[in-house]
Amino acid sequence: MSKVITPKEKDYSQWYNDLVIKAGLADYSAVRGCMVIKPYGYAIWERMQSLLDGMFKATGHSNAYFPLLIPKSFFTKEASHVEGFAKECAVVTHYRLKNSDKGIVVDEDARLDEELIIRPTSETIIWNTYKGWIQSYRDLPLLINQWANVVRWEMRTRLFLRTAEFLWQEGHTAHATKQEAMEEAERMLGVYTEFAEKWMSVPVIKGTKTENERFAGAVETYCIEALMQDGKALQAGTSHFLGQNFAKAFDVTFLTKEGTPEHVWATSWGVSTRLMGALVMAHSDNEGLIIPPLLAPIQVVIVPIYREVEQLDKINATVENIKKELEAQGIRVKYDNDDKHSPGWKFAEYELKGVPVRLGIGPKDLENGTVEVARRDTRQKQLLPAKEAVNHIKNLLEEIQQNLYKKAFDFRSVNTFKVDTYKEFKEVLDTKGGFVYAHWDGTKETEEKIKEETKATIRCIPLDQKAEEGKCVFSGNPSKQRVIFAKAY
């Protein structure tokens, strides 16, 4: 397979697809709209999963697992929820196959009494279960997370960003009061923000969604929005305050300390393998992936440079000590001394895969007591004394992590605009993209008209946005604050 990557300046979409495929993150599958996550891609997802799981448990949550199949009748109990997901549901209607002269066919006599929905999200099956778990205030709060796969029947798909089946986590919590539930929804948004900025090196804006963009069945949807290198926004995580909608739909009540029955208050929140797409698009370049060190499965790769086996034997002995010292510092290291490929091929391969730091060691380095250190983010190289390599690399990994965040933050700053007229609004979106702060009159009609005419949506109403009197860029009607518009994935 050719390793040539389409330049992002020429075709950003093809650049992204090239990176995902050629760097070994994922592949297309025989099932339309679904993907295969390859070992290297899954190793990155495992890092994400492990780190997030620790953050969830640190905030008091426990993992559980609920069925993949949900009775259709459950979806009818919460009207806005079913309306929001009805067009994306995959439905199981039969439970048996049989042989025929046409080959294997569905056994028409094996139709289910009630169709089953392959979960697009699990609120309904979980709240039906919670009814049996919650009786009194002593059972609250109930803080549950699930790592799972879901299916949403997408017509236009793109690896990691939008596929019919994807992996994610979904938190579902129950609380005694509205205040507790709202605090939970905001707390988990904070967890997602910390993960995106600290571990992914992706700056995000926290906000709330408009009524049009809210999760189906939510009273309030909180989100984090990131800006990709092509000027489009990507929703990186959401946290929902569900009020008592699902509790009432499934009659989940508890006895208060005073002995009166009340419906519980709920939240749900989730991030998915879409984060993999964000990671690729936020940092990578035309040479391949750039992975923040904290998420990289391999943080340091060591490549020997030699012509004769005797030279390799000597290099092996030196590298063994360096590798042990690096690993003692908690650094994930790979020593690639197989003879299948040349050092040049390996250099290009690990650059494509986004390994943060590469060490090269050859016969001259052994003589001089040096190593060559190359960093992936800037592609700078330097020759160092071998005895200084471990401390240097430890500091270098931290520097790369911070540099990637700063670079992404600076990019967002340069591509964030404030406009006051609809003409400016359209010009910015057409020529520059990015985040556009503009006044909006708060109506669905205006929001939909702007989307129809420009393909831009309101990404969020920023939580830190100050009140500001103004006029809607579209309608000219009064507005109390600016919101963020952008074209998005």
Short mmCIF file of C-alpha atoms in Angstrom, two decimals, residues 67-474:
data_model
loop_
_atom_site.label_atom_id
_atom_site.label_comp_id
_atom_site.label_asym_id
_atom_site.label_seq_id
_atom_site.Cartn_x
_atom_site.Cartn_y
_atom_site.Cartn_z
CA PRO A 67 -28.44 -5.29 27.13
CA LEU A 68 -27.68 -4.45 23.52
CA LEU A 69 -31.32 -5.13 22.57
CA ILE A 70 -34.14 -2.91 23.79
CA PRO A 71 -37.89 -3.70 23.47
CA LYS A 72 -39.52 -1.31 21.03
CA SER A 73 -42.24 -0.42 23.55
CA PHE A 74 -39.62 1.17 25.82
CA PHE A 75 -38.95 3.83 23.20
CA THR A 76 -42.59 4.90 23.10
CA LYS A 77 -42.54 5.93 26.76
CA GLU A 78 -40.55 9.15 26.31
CA ALA A 79 -41.98 11.03 23.33
CA SER A 80 -39.12 13.40 22.48
CA HIS A 81 -36.57 10.59 22.89
CA VAL A 82 -38.23 8.29 20.37
CA GLU A 83 -38.77 11.18 17.98
CA GLY A 84 -35.09 12.06 18.16
CA PHE A 85 -33.81 8.54 17.44
CA ALA A 86 -36.58 6.93 15.37
CA LYS A 87 -34.87 7.47 12.00
CA GLU A 88 -31.54 6.04 13.21
CA CYS A 89 -32.75 2.77 14.75
CA ALA A 90 -31.80 -0.70 13.54
CA VAL A 91 -34.63 -3.14 14.30
CA VAL A 92 -34.51 -6.90 15.00
CA THR A 93 -37.70 -8.59 13.83
CA HIS A 94 -36.88 -12.32 13.71
CA TYR A 95 -34.91 -14.78 15.84
CA ARG A 96 -34.10 -17.64 13.43
CA LEU A 97 -32.74 -18.49 9.98
CA LYS A 98 -33.48 -21.57 7.88
CA ASN A 99 -32.19 -23.35 4.78
CA SER A 100 -34.09 -23.10 1.52
CA ASP A 101 -33.44 -23.68 -2.16
CA LYS A 102 -32.29 -20.03 -2.22
CA GLY A 103 -29.79 -20.61 0.56
CA ILE A 104 -30.09 -19.24 4.09
CA VAL A 105 -33.24 -17.14 4.56
CA VAL A 106 -35.13 -15.58 7.45
CA ASP A 107 -37.63 -17.99 8.95
CA GLU A 108 -40.94 -16.15 8.58
CA ASP A 109 -42.44 -18.30 11.33
CA ALA A 110 -39.86 -16.98 13.80
CA ARG A 111 -41.07 -13.40 14.02
CA LEU A 112 -40.62 -11.80 17.43
CA ASP A 113 -43.75 -10.91 19.37
CA GLU A 114 -42.19 -7.49 19.93
CA GLU A 115 -39.46 -6.00 17.78
CA LEU A 116 -36.14 -5.24 19.48
CA ILE A 117 -34.11 -2.09 18.87
CA ILE A 118 -30.31 -2.33 18.74
CA ARG A 119 -29.42 0.39 21.23
CA PRO A 120 -28.71 3.82 19.76
CA THR A 121 -28.33 4.90 23.43
CA SER A 122 -29.42 3.15 26.62
CA GLU A 123 -31.64 5.54 28.59
CA THR A 124 -34.78 3.47 28.13
CA ILE A 125 -33.43 0.04 29.12
CA ILE A 126 -31.46 1.56 31.99
CA TRP A 127 -34.37 3.52 33.45
CA ASN A 128 -36.60 0.49 33.21
CA THR A 129 -33.95 -1.33 35.27
CA TYR A 130 -33.48 1.52 37.75
CA LYS A 131 -37.14 1.21 38.70
CA GLY A 132 -36.26 -2.01 40.54
CA TRP A 133 -33.04 -0.64 42.03
CA ILE A 134 -34.36 2.56 43.60
CA GLN A 135 -36.85 2.59 46.45
CA SER A 136 -35.68 5.21 48.96
CA TYR A 137 -33.35 8.17 49.36
CA ARG A 138 -30.78 5.72 50.73
CA ASP A 139 -30.39 4.27 47.22
CA LEU A 140 -29.36 7.68 45.85
CA PRO A 141 -27.32 8.95 44.21
CA LEU A 142 -26.98 6.05 41.78
CA LEU A 143 -23.85 6.67 39.70
CA ILE A 144 -23.43 4.17 36.86
CA ASN A 145 -21.28 4.17 33.73
CA GLN A 146 -21.33 1.70 30.84
CA TRP A 147 -18.64 1.02 28.22
CA ALA A 148 -20.45 -0.31 25.17
CA ASN A 149 -21.13 -0.16 21.46
CA VAL A 150 -24.19 1.50 19.94
CA VAL A 151 -25.78 1.57 16.50
CA ARG A 152 -27.15 4.66 14.78
CA TRP A 153 -28.05 4.04 11.18
CA GLU A 154 -26.01 6.72 9.41
CA MET A 155 -26.31 7.29 5.67
CA ARG A 156 -23.08 9.27 5.26
CA THR A 157 -20.20 7.81 7.22
CA ARG A 158 -16.56 8.67 7.90
CA LEU A 159 -14.13 6.56 9.90
CA PHE A 160 -14.29 7.41 13.62
CA LEU A 161 -16.27 10.61 13.06
CA ARG A 162 -19.57 9.09 12.00
CA THR A 163 -20.16 5.35 11.65
CA ALA A 164 -23.24 3.18 11.97
CA GLU A 165 -21.68 1.36 14.92
CA PHE A 166 -19.27 3.02 17.33
CA LEU A 167 -17.75 2.51 20.76
CA TRP A 168 -18.43 4.83 23.65
CA GLN A 169 -19.18 5.21 27.31
CA GLU A 170 -22.51 6.39 28.62
CA GLY A 171 -23.04 7.52 32.17
CA HIS A 172 -26.54 7.35 33.68
CA THR A 173 -27.14 8.76 37.13
CA ALA A 174 -30.12 9.20 39.45
CA HIS A 175 -30.39 11.87 42.17
CA ALA A 176 -32.72 12.97 44.94
CA THR A 177 -32.80 16.64 43.92
CA LYS A 178 -32.69 18.79 40.82
CA GLN A 179 -29.66 20.65 42.18
CA GLU A 180 -27.66 17.44 42.65
CA ALA A 181 -28.44 16.28 39.11
CA MET A 182 -27.48 19.61 37.57
CA GLU A 183 -24.22 19.61 39.54
CA GLU A 184 -23.52 16.09 38.27
CA ALA A 185 -24.09 17.10 34.64
CA GLU A 186 -21.73 20.05 35.03
CA ARG A 187 -19.16 17.96 36.95
CA MET A 188 -18.94 15.42 34.14
CA LEU A 189 -18.61 18.18 31.57
CA GLY A 190 -15.63 19.31 33.64
CA VAL A 191 -14.18 15.78 33.48
CA TYR A 192 -14.48 15.78 29.69
CA THR A 193 -12.91 19.24 29.49
CA GLU A 194 -9.96 18.15 31.62
CA PHE A 195 -9.47 15.03 29.52
CA ALA A 196 -9.60 16.92 26.21
CA GLU A 197 -7.24 19.68 27.30
CA LYS A 198 -4.81 17.84 29.58
CA TRP A 199 -4.55 14.46 27.88
CA MET A 200 -5.54 15.14 24.26
CA SER A 201 -3.98 18.65 24.13
CA VAL A 202 -7.17 19.88 22.48
CA PRO A 203 -8.59 23.19 23.76
CA VAL A 204 -12.37 23.18 24.03
CA ILE A 205 -15.17 25.62 24.75
CA LYS A 206 -17.78 24.61 27.33
CA GLY A 207 -21.36 25.58 26.65
CA THR A 208 -24.99 24.60 26.42
CA LYS A 209 -26.86 23.52 23.31
CA THR A 210 -29.86 25.37 21.93
CA GLU A 211 -33.26 23.69 22.15
CA ASN A 212 -32.89 22.58 18.53
CA GLU A 213 -29.57 20.88 19.22
CA ARG A 214 -30.34 19.29 22.60
CA PHE A 215 -30.20 15.56 23.19
CA ALA A 216 -33.61 13.99 22.63
CA GLY A 217 -35.31 13.87 26.02
CA ALA A 218 -32.97 16.30 27.80
CA VAL A 219 -33.92 19.47 29.65
CA GLU A 220 -30.41 20.86 29.15
CA THR A 221 -27.45 19.62 27.11
CA TYR A 222 -23.94 20.72 28.02
CA CYS A 223 -21.14 20.23 25.50
CA ILE A 224 -17.48 20.80 24.72
CA GLU A 225 -16.66 22.07 21.24
CA ALA A 226 -13.26 21.82 19.56
CA LEU A 227 -11.96 23.43 16.37
CA MET A 228 -10.26 21.26 13.77
CA GLN A 229 -7.50 22.38 11.39
CA ASP A 230 -9.91 22.87 8.48
CA GLY A 231 -11.90 25.44 10.46
CA LYS A 232 -14.79 23.09 11.25
CA ALA A 233 -16.10 22.42 14.74
CA LEU A 234 -16.33 19.01 16.33
CA GLN A 235 -18.51 18.18 19.32
CA ALA A 236 -16.13 16.28 21.58
CA GLY A 237 -18.44 15.35 24.45
CA THR A 238 -21.88 15.98 25.92
CA SER A 239 -23.49 15.87 29.33
CA HIS A 240 -27.26 16.03 29.75
CA PHE A 241 -29.52 17.14 32.56
CA LEU A 242 -32.59 14.99 31.95
CA GLY A 243 -34.79 16.46 34.66
CA GLN A 244 -37.47 13.96 35.65
CA ASN A 245 -38.47 13.05 32.09
CA PHE A 246 -37.22 9.46 32.10
CA ALA A 247 -38.09 8.92 35.77
CA LYS A 248 -41.69 9.83 35.01
CA ALA A 249 -41.75 7.82 31.79
CA PHE A 250 -40.61 4.69 33.64
CA ASP A 251 -42.16 5.59 37.01
CA VAL A 252 -38.88 5.60 38.94
CA THR A 253 -39.70 7.01 42.38
CA PHE A 254 -38.10 7.04 45.81
CA LEU A 255 -39.29 7.70 49.33
CA THR A 256 -37.79 10.88 50.80
CA LYS A 257 -36.56 11.16 54.39
CA GLU A 258 -40.04 12.46 55.20
CA GLY A 259 -41.59 9.34 53.69
CA THR A 260 -43.18 10.98 50.63
CA PRO A 261 -42.75 9.47 47.13
CA GLU A 262 -40.97 11.60 44.51
CA HIS A 263 -39.59 10.99 41.04
CA VAL A 264 -35.79 10.99 40.85
CA TRP A 265 -33.73 13.48 38.86
CA ALA A 266 -31.44 12.21 36.11
CA THR A 267 -28.36 12.82 33.99
CA SER A 268 -26.63 11.06 31.14
CA TRP A 269 -23.27 11.83 29.55
CA GLY A 270 -20.94 10.31 26.99
CA VAL A 271 -17.92 10.43 24.72
CA SER A 272 -17.15 8.06 21.88
CA THR A 273 -14.52 6.90 19.40
CA ARG A 274 -15.24 10.23 17.70
CA LEU A 275 -12.46 11.45 20.03
CA MET A 276 -10.08 9.46 17.83
CA GLY A 277 -11.11 11.59 14.87
CA ALA A 278 -10.61 14.75 16.92
CA LEU A 279 -7.14 13.59 17.91
CA VAL A 280 -6.14 13.00 14.29
CA MET A 281 -7.54 16.27 12.95
CA ALA A 282 -6.40 18.55 15.75
CA HIS A 283 -2.65 17.87 15.55
CA SER A 284 -1.54 15.84 12.53
CA ASP A 285 0.35 17.07 9.45
CA ASN A 286 1.08 15.95 5.91
CA GLU A 287 3.73 13.49 7.10
CA GLY A 288 1.32 11.56 9.30
CA LEU A 289 -0.18 11.45 12.75
CA ILE A 290 1.00 13.55 15.66
CA ILE A 291 -0.10 11.94 18.93
CA PRO A 292 0.19 13.71 22.29
CA PRO A 293 2.69 11.78 24.45
CA LEU A 294 0.16 11.12 27.24
CA LEU A 295 -2.03 9.16 24.80
CA ALA A 296 0.66 7.59 22.62
CA PRO A 297 0.85 3.77 22.89
CA ILE A 298 4.55 4.15 22.04
CA GLN A 299 6.08 7.32 23.46
CA VAL A 300 9.64 6.60 22.39
CA VAL A 301 10.84 4.36 19.58
CA ILE A 302 14.52 3.41 19.34
CA VAL A 303 15.86 2.51 15.90
CA PRO A 304 19.35 0.97 15.46
CA ILE A 305 21.37 2.06 12.44
CA TYR A 306 23.81 -0.61 11.28
CA ARG A 307 25.18 -2.60 8.36
CA GLU A 308 26.65 -5.65 10.04
CA VAL A 309 25.23 -8.01 12.65
CA GLU A 310 28.24 -7.39 14.91
CA GLN A 311 27.35 -3.71 15.02
CA LEU A 312 23.76 -4.56 15.98
CA ASP A 313 24.96 -6.76 18.87
CA LYS A 314 26.87 -3.81 20.35
CA ILE A 315 23.96 -1.42 19.81
CA ASN A 316 21.58 -3.90 21.49
CA ALA A 317 23.63 -3.88 24.66
CA THR A 318 23.66 -0.07 24.85
CA VAL A 319 19.96 0.27 24.01
CA GLU A 320 18.96 -2.27 26.64
CA ASN A 321 20.22 0.03 29.39
CA ILE A 322 18.56 3.12 27.91
CA LYS A 323 15.28 1.25 27.45
CA LYS A 324 15.28 0.02 31.06
CA GLU A 325 15.95 3.51 32.39
CA LEU A 326 13.17 5.01 30.28
CA GLU A 327 10.70 2.31 31.38
CA ALA A 328 11.69 2.89 35.00
CA GLN A 329 10.42 6.45 34.48
CA GLY A 330 7.06 5.07 33.30
CA ILE A 331 7.79 5.84 29.65
CA ARG A 332 6.37 3.49 27.00
CA VAL A 333 9.27 2.40 24.78
CA LYS A 334 9.67 0.21 21.72
CA TYR A 335 13.04 -0.98 20.46
CA ASP A 336 12.63 -1.89 16.79
CA ASN A 337 15.66 -3.99 15.96
CA ASP A 338 14.06 -6.43 13.55
CA ASP A 339 15.75 -6.86 10.18
CA LYS A 340 12.65 -6.73 7.99
CA HIS A 341 13.01 -3.05 7.11
CA SER A 342 15.75 -0.47 6.75
CA PRO A 343 16.26 2.31 9.31
CA GLY A 344 14.99 4.82 6.74
CA TRP A 345 11.76 2.87 6.32
CA LYS A 346 11.34 2.72 10.09
CA PHE A 347 11.92 6.45 10.48
CA ALA A 348 9.13 7.16 7.97
CA GLU A 349 6.80 4.54 9.50
CA TYR A 350 7.02 5.86 13.05
CA GLU A 351 6.67 9.40 11.81
CA LEU A 352 3.48 8.31 10.02
CA LYS A 353 2.23 6.71 13.23
CA GLY A 354 2.91 9.84 15.23
CA VAL A 355 5.30 8.40 17.82
CA PRO A 356 6.34 11.50 19.84
CA VAL A 357 10.09 10.80 20.16
CA ARG A 358 12.53 8.74 18.08
CA LEU A 359 16.05 7.74 19.08
CA GLY A 360 18.57 6.71 16.48
CA ILE A 361 21.76 4.91 17.48
CA GLY A 362 24.53 3.82 15.11
CA PRO A 363 28.19 2.69 15.30
CA LYS A 364 29.47 6.29 15.41
CA ASP A 365 27.10 7.04 18.30
CA LEU A 366 28.57 4.09 20.20
CA GLU A 367 32.06 5.46 19.63
CA ASN A 368 31.09 8.98 20.68
CA GLY A 369 28.65 8.05 23.44
CA THR A 370 25.78 9.89 21.73
CA VAL A 371 22.22 9.34 20.50
CA GLU A 372 20.15 11.23 17.94
CA VAL A 373 16.82 12.45 19.33
CA ALA A 374 14.02 13.48 16.96
CA ARG A 375 10.72 14.97 18.13
CA ARG A 376 7.63 14.36 16.02
CA ASP A 377 5.76 17.61 16.63
CA THR A 378 8.42 19.98 15.22
CA ARG A 379 10.53 17.32 13.43
CA GLN A 380 13.64 18.81 15.04
CA LYS A 381 16.66 16.57 15.64
CA GLN A 382 19.57 16.91 18.03
CA LEU A 383 22.61 14.90 19.05
CA LEU A 384 22.93 14.28 22.79
CA PRO A 385 25.30 12.48 25.13
CA ALA A 386 23.74 9.07 25.76
CA LYS A 387 23.97 9.53 29.54
CA GLU A 388 21.73 12.62 29.28
CA ALA A 389 19.13 10.99 27.04
CA VAL A 390 16.71 9.68 29.68
CA ASN A 391 16.27 12.96 31.58
CA HIS A 392 16.12 14.88 28.32
CA ILE A 393 13.42 12.62 26.89
CA LYS A 394 11.32 12.79 30.04
CA ASN A 395 11.30 16.59 29.84
CA LEU A 396 10.87 16.52 26.08
CA LEU A 397 7.67 14.47 26.31
CA GLU A 398 6.18 17.05 28.67
CA GLU A 399 7.29 19.84 26.36
CA ILE A 400 5.69 18.17 23.34
CA GLN A 401 2.41 17.70 25.20
CA GLN A 402 2.32 21.38 26.14
CA ASN A 403 3.44 22.53 22.71
CA LEU A 404 0.62 20.64 20.99
CA TYR A 405 -1.93 22.28 23.26
CA LYS A 406 -0.44 25.74 22.67
CA LYS A 407 -0.36 25.23 18.92
CA ALA A 408 -4.01 24.13 18.87
CA PHE A 409 -5.00 26.97 21.21
CA ASP A 410 -3.22 29.56 19.06
CA PHE A 411 -4.86 28.14 15.94
CA ARG A 412 -8.28 28.48 17.55
CA SER A 413 -7.54 32.04 18.66
CA VAL A 414 -6.52 33.09 15.15
CA ASN A 415 -9.63 31.42 13.73
CA THR A 416 -12.17 32.89 16.14
CA PHE A 417 -14.09 35.88 14.88
CA LYS A 418 -16.63 38.35 16.23
CA VAL A 419 -19.13 39.68 13.68
CA ASP A 420 -22.05 42.09 13.86
CA THR A 421 -23.69 41.83 10.43
CA TYR A 422 -25.02 38.96 8.38
CA LYS A 423 -22.75 40.00 5.50
CA GLU A 424 -19.68 39.67 7.72
CA PHE A 425 -21.05 36.42 9.08
CA LYS A 426 -21.32 34.80 5.64
CA GLU A 427 -17.99 36.18 4.44
CA VAL A 428 -16.13 34.74 7.42
CA LEU A 429 -17.77 31.33 7.05
CA ASP A 430 -17.14 31.22 3.30
CA THR A 431 -13.53 32.39 3.35
CA LYS A 432 -12.12 31.45 6.75
CA GLY A 433 -14.40 29.14 8.69
CA GLY A 434 -13.62 28.83 12.39
CA PHE A 435 -15.69 29.86 15.40
CA VAL A 436 -17.93 32.86 14.78
CA TYR A 437 -19.29 34.77 17.77
CA ALA A 438 -22.51 36.49 16.73
CA HIS A 439 -25.73 37.74 18.25
CA TRP A 440 -28.81 35.50 17.88
CA ASP A 441 -32.38 36.37 18.75
CA GLY A 442 -33.03 33.05 20.49
CA THR A 443 -35.64 31.70 18.06
CA LYS A 444 -35.71 28.32 16.35
CA GLU A 445 -36.79 29.98 13.13
CA THR A 446 -33.69 32.16 12.92
CA GLU A 447 -31.42 29.26 13.86
CA GLU A 448 -32.91 27.07 11.14
CA LYS A 449 -32.78 29.81 8.49
CA ILE A 450 -29.09 30.47 9.17
CA LYS A 451 -28.35 26.76 8.98
CA GLU A 452 -30.28 26.45 5.72
CA GLU A 453 -28.49 29.40 4.10
CA THR A 454 -24.95 28.91 5.40
CA LYS A 455 -24.76 25.29 6.71
CA ALA A 456 -23.51 26.76 9.99
CA THR A 457 -25.07 25.69 13.28
CA ILE A 458 -25.00 27.12 16.76
CA ARG A 459 -22.30 25.01 18.35
CA CYS A 460 -23.03 26.24 21.86
CA ILE A 461 -24.00 29.10 24.11
CA PRO A 462 -20.68 29.51 25.98
CA LEU A 463 -20.89 29.07 29.74
CA ASP A 464 -18.39 31.87 30.28
CA GLN A 465 -20.05 34.26 27.84
CA LYS A 466 -21.00 37.57 29.46
CA ALA A 467 -24.34 39.24 28.84
CA GLU A 468 -24.07 41.70 25.96
CA GLU A 469 -26.93 43.65 24.44
CA GLY A 470 -27.00 43.58 20.67
CA LYS A 471 -28.97 42.78 17.55
CA CYS A 472 -29.32 39.38 15.89
CA VAL A 473 -27.13 39.24 12.78
CA PHE A 474 -29.94 37.61 10.81
#
